[in-house]
Amino acid sequence: MAIGPKIRFASVSSFGRRRRAACALVGASLCLGVISVHAQQAVGSATGLAIPRYVSLKSDHVNLREGPSKDHATKWIYQRPGLPVEITAEYEIWRRIRDSEGAEGWVLHSLLSGKRTVLIEPWKKNAPALPLYAQPQEDADVKAKLAPGVVASVKSCDGTWCRLKGDGYDGFMSQTNLWGVYPGEKVE
């Protein structure tokens, strides 16, 4: 298809105005179609649940595969039940997940749990333990200290603080220190 020189008209006829209006309408429709496609991509094709979303590993032996079938090679084996992971896609009974270190692959949906857990600052391997407060405020009594990499169960989050519970502890920590909940996310 050849593209010719651009021709400009000094005035726009009523035909030109109608044509521009029609083009604007078509353009708006295409934009809405793109927005609709993005909105449709925000939910899983198998479950209708939000994508991405956090879940946790149900088992102490979870194969992370290269693709969504048992025919695909195993890239990694997780051996830590309760580990939080992020579901980034769905295909039938398979879920593509990402862990806190950025590793991605596919796992069977039956090996995942909707139970919410978090990792304490996994990006700070050798940092000191963080305080877990009796109340959702930094001047509250310290109930415990949790080291980076500890997995904790989420009882609730208000968008700023999460109540965490585990063996021997129950208290509050700022969401900014946690991997397994989104910034500002509320969990009940």
mmCIF file of C-alpha atoms in Angstrom:
data_model
loop_
_atom_site.group_PDB
_atom_site.id
_atom_site.type_symbol
_atom_site.label_atom_id
_atom_site.label_comp_id
_atom_site.label_asym_id
_atom_site.label_seq_id
_atom_site.Cartn_x
_atom_site.Cartn_y
_atom_site.Cartn_z
ATOM 1 C CA MET A 1 0.000 0.000 0.000
ATOM 2 C CA ALA A 2 1.480 3.323 -1.057
ATOM 3 C CA ILE A 3 1.172 6.345 1.170
ATOM 4 C CA GLY A 4 0.695 9.588 -0.732
ATOM 5 C CA PRO A 5 1.345 13.176 0.268
ATOM 6 C CA LYS A 6 -0.791 14.694 3.000
ATOM 7 C CA ILE A 7 -3.397 17.116 1.748
ATOM 8 C CA ARG A 8 -4.717 19.848 4.026
ATOM 9 C CA PHE A 9 -7.951 21.693 3.548
ATOM 10 C CA ALA A 10 -8.396 25.201 4.920
ATOM 11 C CA SER A 11 -11.991 24.573 5.940
ATOM 12 C CA VAL A 12 -13.795 21.433 6.965
ATOM 13 C CA SER A 13 -17.033 20.603 5.217
ATOM 14 C CA SER A 14 -19.962 19.030 7.047
ATOM 15 C CA PHE A 15 -18.910 15.738 5.450
ATOM 16 C CA GLY A 16 -15.458 16.189 6.977
ATOM 17 C CA ARG A 17 -16.958 16.911 10.411
ATOM 18 C CA ARG A 18 -19.126 13.784 10.226
ATOM 19 C CA ARG A 19 -16.127 11.747 9.106
ATOM 20 C CA ARG A 20 -14.004 13.048 11.993
ATOM 21 C CA ALA A 21 -16.813 12.345 14.445
ATOM 22 C CA ALA A 22 -17.150 8.813 13.061
ATOM 23 C CA CYS A 23 -13.370 8.295 13.339
ATOM 24 C CA ALA A 24 -13.416 9.584 16.924
ATOM 25 C CA LEU A 25 -16.264 7.176 17.740
ATOM 26 C CA VAL A 26 -14.405 4.246 16.197
ATOM 27 C CA GLY A 27 -11.228 5.252 18.069
ATOM 28 C CA ALA A 28 -13.104 5.451 21.368
ATOM 29 C CA SER A 29 -14.659 2.040 20.706
ATOM 30 C CA LEU A 30 -11.236 0.550 20.037
ATOM 31 C CA CYS A 31 -9.910 2.094 23.272
ATOM 32 C CA LEU A 32 -12.828 0.636 25.220
ATOM 33 C CA GLY A 33 -12.157 -2.721 23.594
ATOM 34 C CA VAL A 34 -8.529 -2.598 24.740
ATOM 35 C CA ILE A 35 -9.622 -1.596 28.242
ATOM 36 C CA SER A 36 -12.129 -4.456 28.217
ATOM 37 C CA VAL A 37 -9.421 -6.935 27.172
ATOM 38 C CA HIS A 38 -7.180 -5.715 30.024
ATOM 39 C CA ALA A 39 -10.078 -6.017 32.473
ATOM 40 C CA GLN A 40 -10.692 -9.575 31.264
ATOM 41 C CA GLN A 41 -7.002 -10.404 31.783
ATOM 42 C CA ALA A 42 -7.292 -9.314 35.406
ATOM 43 C CA VAL A 43 -9.120 -12.542 36.303
ATOM 44 C CA GLY A 44 -8.053 -16.147 35.921
ATOM 45 C CA SER A 45 -9.474 -18.127 33.013
ATOM 46 C CA ALA A 46 -10.043 -21.215 35.187
ATOM 47 C CA THR A 47 -11.233 -19.701 38.470
ATOM 48 C CA GLY A 48 -12.437 -16.181 37.706
ATOM 49 C CA LEU A 49 -10.322 -15.000 40.664
ATOM 50 C CA ALA A 50 -7.993 -12.003 40.516
ATOM 51 C CA ILE A 51 -4.684 -12.308 38.685
ATOM 52 C CA PRO A 52 -2.182 -11.755 40.170
ATOM 53 C CA ARG A 53 -2.992 -12.952 43.694
ATOM 54 C CA TYR A 54 -1.105 -14.465 46.604
ATOM 55 C CA VAL A 55 -1.625 -18.016 47.868
ATOM 56 C CA SER A 56 0.591 -20.469 49.757
ATOM 57 C CA LEU A 57 2.061 -23.890 49.104
ATOM 58 C CA LYS A 58 0.021 -26.718 50.608
ATOM 59 C CA SER A 59 2.638 -29.470 50.534
ATOM 60 C CA ASP A 60 6.275 -30.045 51.458
ATOM 61 C CA HIS A 61 6.941 -31.349 47.940
ATOM 62 C CA VAL A 62 5.794 -29.047 45.116
ATOM 63 C CA ASN A 63 7.275 -29.430 41.631
ATOM 64 C CA LEU A 64 7.755 -26.158 39.752
ATOM 65 C CA ARG A 65 7.500 -27.080 36.078
ATOM 66 C CA GLU A 66 8.536 -25.304 32.885
ATOM 67 C CA GLY A 67 5.018 -25.552 31.456
ATOM 68 C CA PRO A 68 1.443 -26.465 32.399
ATOM 69 C CA SER A 69 1.587 -30.262 32.246
ATOM 70 C CA LYS A 70 3.390 -33.186 33.858
ATOM 71 C CA ASP A 71 5.199 -33.660 30.541
ATOM 72 C CA HIS A 72 7.199 -30.472 31.178
ATOM 73 C CA ALA A 73 10.488 -30.707 33.022
ATOM 74 C CA THR A 74 10.698 -29.906 36.730
ATOM 75 C CA LYS A 75 12.721 -26.731 37.284
ATOM 76 C CA TRP A 76 12.624 -26.714 41.071
ATOM 77 C CA ILE A 77 11.113 -28.608 44.014
ATOM 78 C CA TYR A 78 9.739 -26.537 46.891
ATOM 79 C CA GLN A 79 10.016 -28.241 50.272
ATOM 80 C CA ARG A 80 8.519 -25.573 52.504
ATOM 81 C CA PRO A 81 4.776 -25.843 53.139
ATOM 82 C CA GLY A 82 3.075 -22.515 53.784
ATOM 83 C CA LEU A 83 5.513 -20.589 51.587
ATOM 84 C CA PRO A 84 3.691 -17.634 49.989
ATOM 85 C CA VAL A 85 3.696 -17.504 46.173
ATOM 86 C CA GLU A 86 2.000 -15.250 43.654
ATOM 87 C CA ILE A 87 -0.269 -16.706 40.970
ATOM 88 C CA THR A 88 0.399 -14.851 37.712
ATOM 89 C CA ALA A 89 -1.598 -17.001 35.252
ATOM 90 C CA GLU A 90 -3.992 -19.943 35.024
ATOM 91 C CA TYR A 91 -4.356 -22.730 32.486
ATOM 92 C CA GLU A 92 -6.947 -25.398 33.253
ATOM 93 C CA ILE A 93 -5.710 -27.146 36.463
ATOM 94 C CA TRP A 94 -2.310 -25.435 36.349
ATOM 95 C CA ARG A 95 -1.191 -22.158 37.918
ATOM 96 C CA ARG A 96 1.869 -20.154 36.934
ATOM 97 C CA ILE A 97 3.481 -18.893 40.128
ATOM 98 C CA ARG A 98 6.306 -16.581 41.133
ATOM 99 C CA ASP A 99 8.189 -16.860 44.423
ATOM 100 C CA SER A 100 9.822 -14.111 46.493
ATOM 101 C CA GLU A 101 13.100 -14.546 44.616
ATOM 102 C CA GLY A 102 11.439 -14.124 41.220
ATOM 103 C CA ALA A 103 11.521 -17.776 40.094
ATOM 104 C CA GLU A 104 8.508 -18.624 37.921
ATOM 105 C CA GLY A 105 6.937 -21.832 36.707
ATOM 106 C CA TRP A 106 3.790 -23.950 36.732
ATOM 107 C CA VAL A 107 2.284 -26.028 39.544
ATOM 108 C CA LEU A 108 -0.867 -28.104 39.944
ATOM 109 C CA HIS A 109 -3.661 -26.093 41.561
ATOM 110 C CA SER A 110 -4.225 -28.855 44.128
ATOM 111 C CA LEU A 111 -0.787 -28.112 45.641
ATOM 112 C CA LEU A 112 -1.798 -24.520 46.448
ATOM 113 C CA SER A 113 -3.859 -23.168 49.329
ATOM 114 C CA GLY A 114 -5.901 -19.989 49.639
ATOM 115 C CA LYS A 115 -4.485 -19.635 53.171
ATOM 116 C CA ARG A 116 -2.547 -16.374 53.267
ATOM 117 C CA THR A 117 0.986 -16.373 54.568
ATOM 118 C CA VAL A 118 3.870 -13.923 54.306
ATOM 119 C CA LEU A 119 7.643 -13.946 54.375
ATOM 120 C CA ILE A 120 9.325 -11.444 56.664
ATOM 121 C CA GLU A 121 11.646 -9.237 54.558
ATOM 122 C CA PRO A 122 13.021 -11.986 52.286
ATOM 123 C CA TRP A 123 15.031 -9.318 50.419
ATOM 124 C CA LYS A 124 17.167 -8.721 53.560
ATOM 125 C CA LYS A 125 18.889 -12.046 54.207
ATOM 126 C CA ASN A 126 21.208 -11.020 57.066
ATOM 127 C CA ALA A 127 19.218 -8.150 58.571
ATOM 128 C CA PRO A 128 18.283 -8.101 62.258
ATOM 129 C CA ALA A 129 14.934 -9.515 63.372
ATOM 130 C CA LEU A 130 11.949 -7.159 63.172
ATOM 131 C CA PRO A 131 9.622 -6.385 66.067
ATOM 132 C CA LEU A 132 6.116 -7.808 66.166
ATOM 133 C CA TYR A 133 3.949 -5.363 68.102
ATOM 134 C CA ALA A 134 1.045 -5.999 70.492
ATOM 135 C CA GLN A 135 -0.978 -3.300 68.685
ATOM 136 C CA PRO A 136 -0.775 -1.874 65.148
ATOM 137 C CA GLN A 137 1.523 0.997 66.150
ATOM 138 C CA GLU A 138 5.275 1.334 66.585
ATOM 139 C CA ASP A 139 5.081 2.561 70.172
ATOM 140 C CA ALA A 140 3.224 -0.592 71.320
ATOM 141 C CA ASP A 141 4.857 -3.356 73.341
ATOM 142 C CA VAL A 142 7.020 -5.785 71.365
ATOM 143 C CA LYS A 143 5.552 -9.313 71.491
ATOM 144 C CA ALA A 144 8.307 -11.038 69.513
ATOM 145 C CA LYS A 145 11.027 -10.466 66.945
ATOM 146 C CA LEU A 146 10.867 -12.235 63.593
ATOM 147 C CA ALA A 147 13.942 -12.791 61.435
ATOM 148 C CA PRO A 148 13.994 -12.255 57.670
ATOM 149 C CA GLY A 149 12.726 -15.367 55.886
ATOM 150 C CA VAL A 150 10.290 -16.437 58.619
ATOM 151 C CA VAL A 151 6.920 -17.607 57.237
ATOM 152 C CA ALA A 152 3.944 -16.281 59.200
ATOM 153 C CA SER A 153 0.192 -16.819 58.845
ATOM 154 C CA VAL A 154 -1.838 -13.715 58.040
ATOM 155 C CA LYS A 155 -4.884 -13.212 60.261
ATOM 156 C CA SER A 156 -5.796 -9.786 58.824
ATOM 157 C CA CYS A 157 -4.367 -6.664 57.169
ATOM 158 C CA ASP A 158 -5.827 -3.162 57.231
ATOM 159 C CA GLY A 159 -3.779 -1.764 54.358
ATOM 160 C CA THR A 160 -0.924 -0.606 56.623
ATOM 161 C CA TRP A 161 -0.521 -3.264 59.337
ATOM 162 C CA CYS A 162 -0.963 -7.033 59.270
ATOM 163 C CA ARG A 163 -1.790 -9.257 62.221
ATOM 164 C CA LEU A 164 0.502 -12.278 62.051
ATOM 165 C CA LYS A 165 0.269 -15.498 63.979
ATOM 166 C CA GLY A 166 2.544 -18.475 64.328
ATOM 167 C CA ASP A 167 3.997 -20.904 66.848
ATOM 168 C CA GLY A 168 4.506 -18.822 69.982
ATOM 169 C CA TYR A 169 3.642 -15.406 68.563
ATOM 170 C CA ASP A 170 0.642 -13.252 67.663
ATOM 171 C CA GLY A 171 1.010 -9.562 66.827
ATOM 172 C CA PHE A 172 1.242 -6.790 64.259
ATOM 173 C CA MET A 173 3.847 -5.844 61.666
ATOM 174 C CA SER A 174 3.926 -3.136 59.006
ATOM 175 C CA GLN A 175 2.914 -4.431 55.558
ATOM 176 C CA THR A 176 6.010 -2.805 54.055
ATOM 177 C CA ASN A 177 8.135 -5.509 55.735
ATOM 178 C CA LEU A 178 6.176 -8.401 54.254
ATOM 179 C CA TRP A 179 6.206 -10.370 51.000
ATOM 180 C CA GLY A 180 2.873 -12.073 50.388
ATOM 181 C CA VAL A 181 0.509 -9.094 50.644
ATOM 182 C CA TYR A 182 0.232 -6.178 48.246
ATOM 183 C CA PRO A 183 0.900 -2.613 49.425
ATOM 184 C CA GLY A 184 -2.367 -1.213 50.771
ATOM 185 C CA GLU A 185 -4.145 -4.591 50.473
ATOM 186 C CA LYS A 186 -6.809 -5.401 53.043
ATOM 187 C CA VAL A 187 -7.123 -9.018 54.183
ATOM 188 C CA GLU A 188 -9.922 -10.262 56.431
#
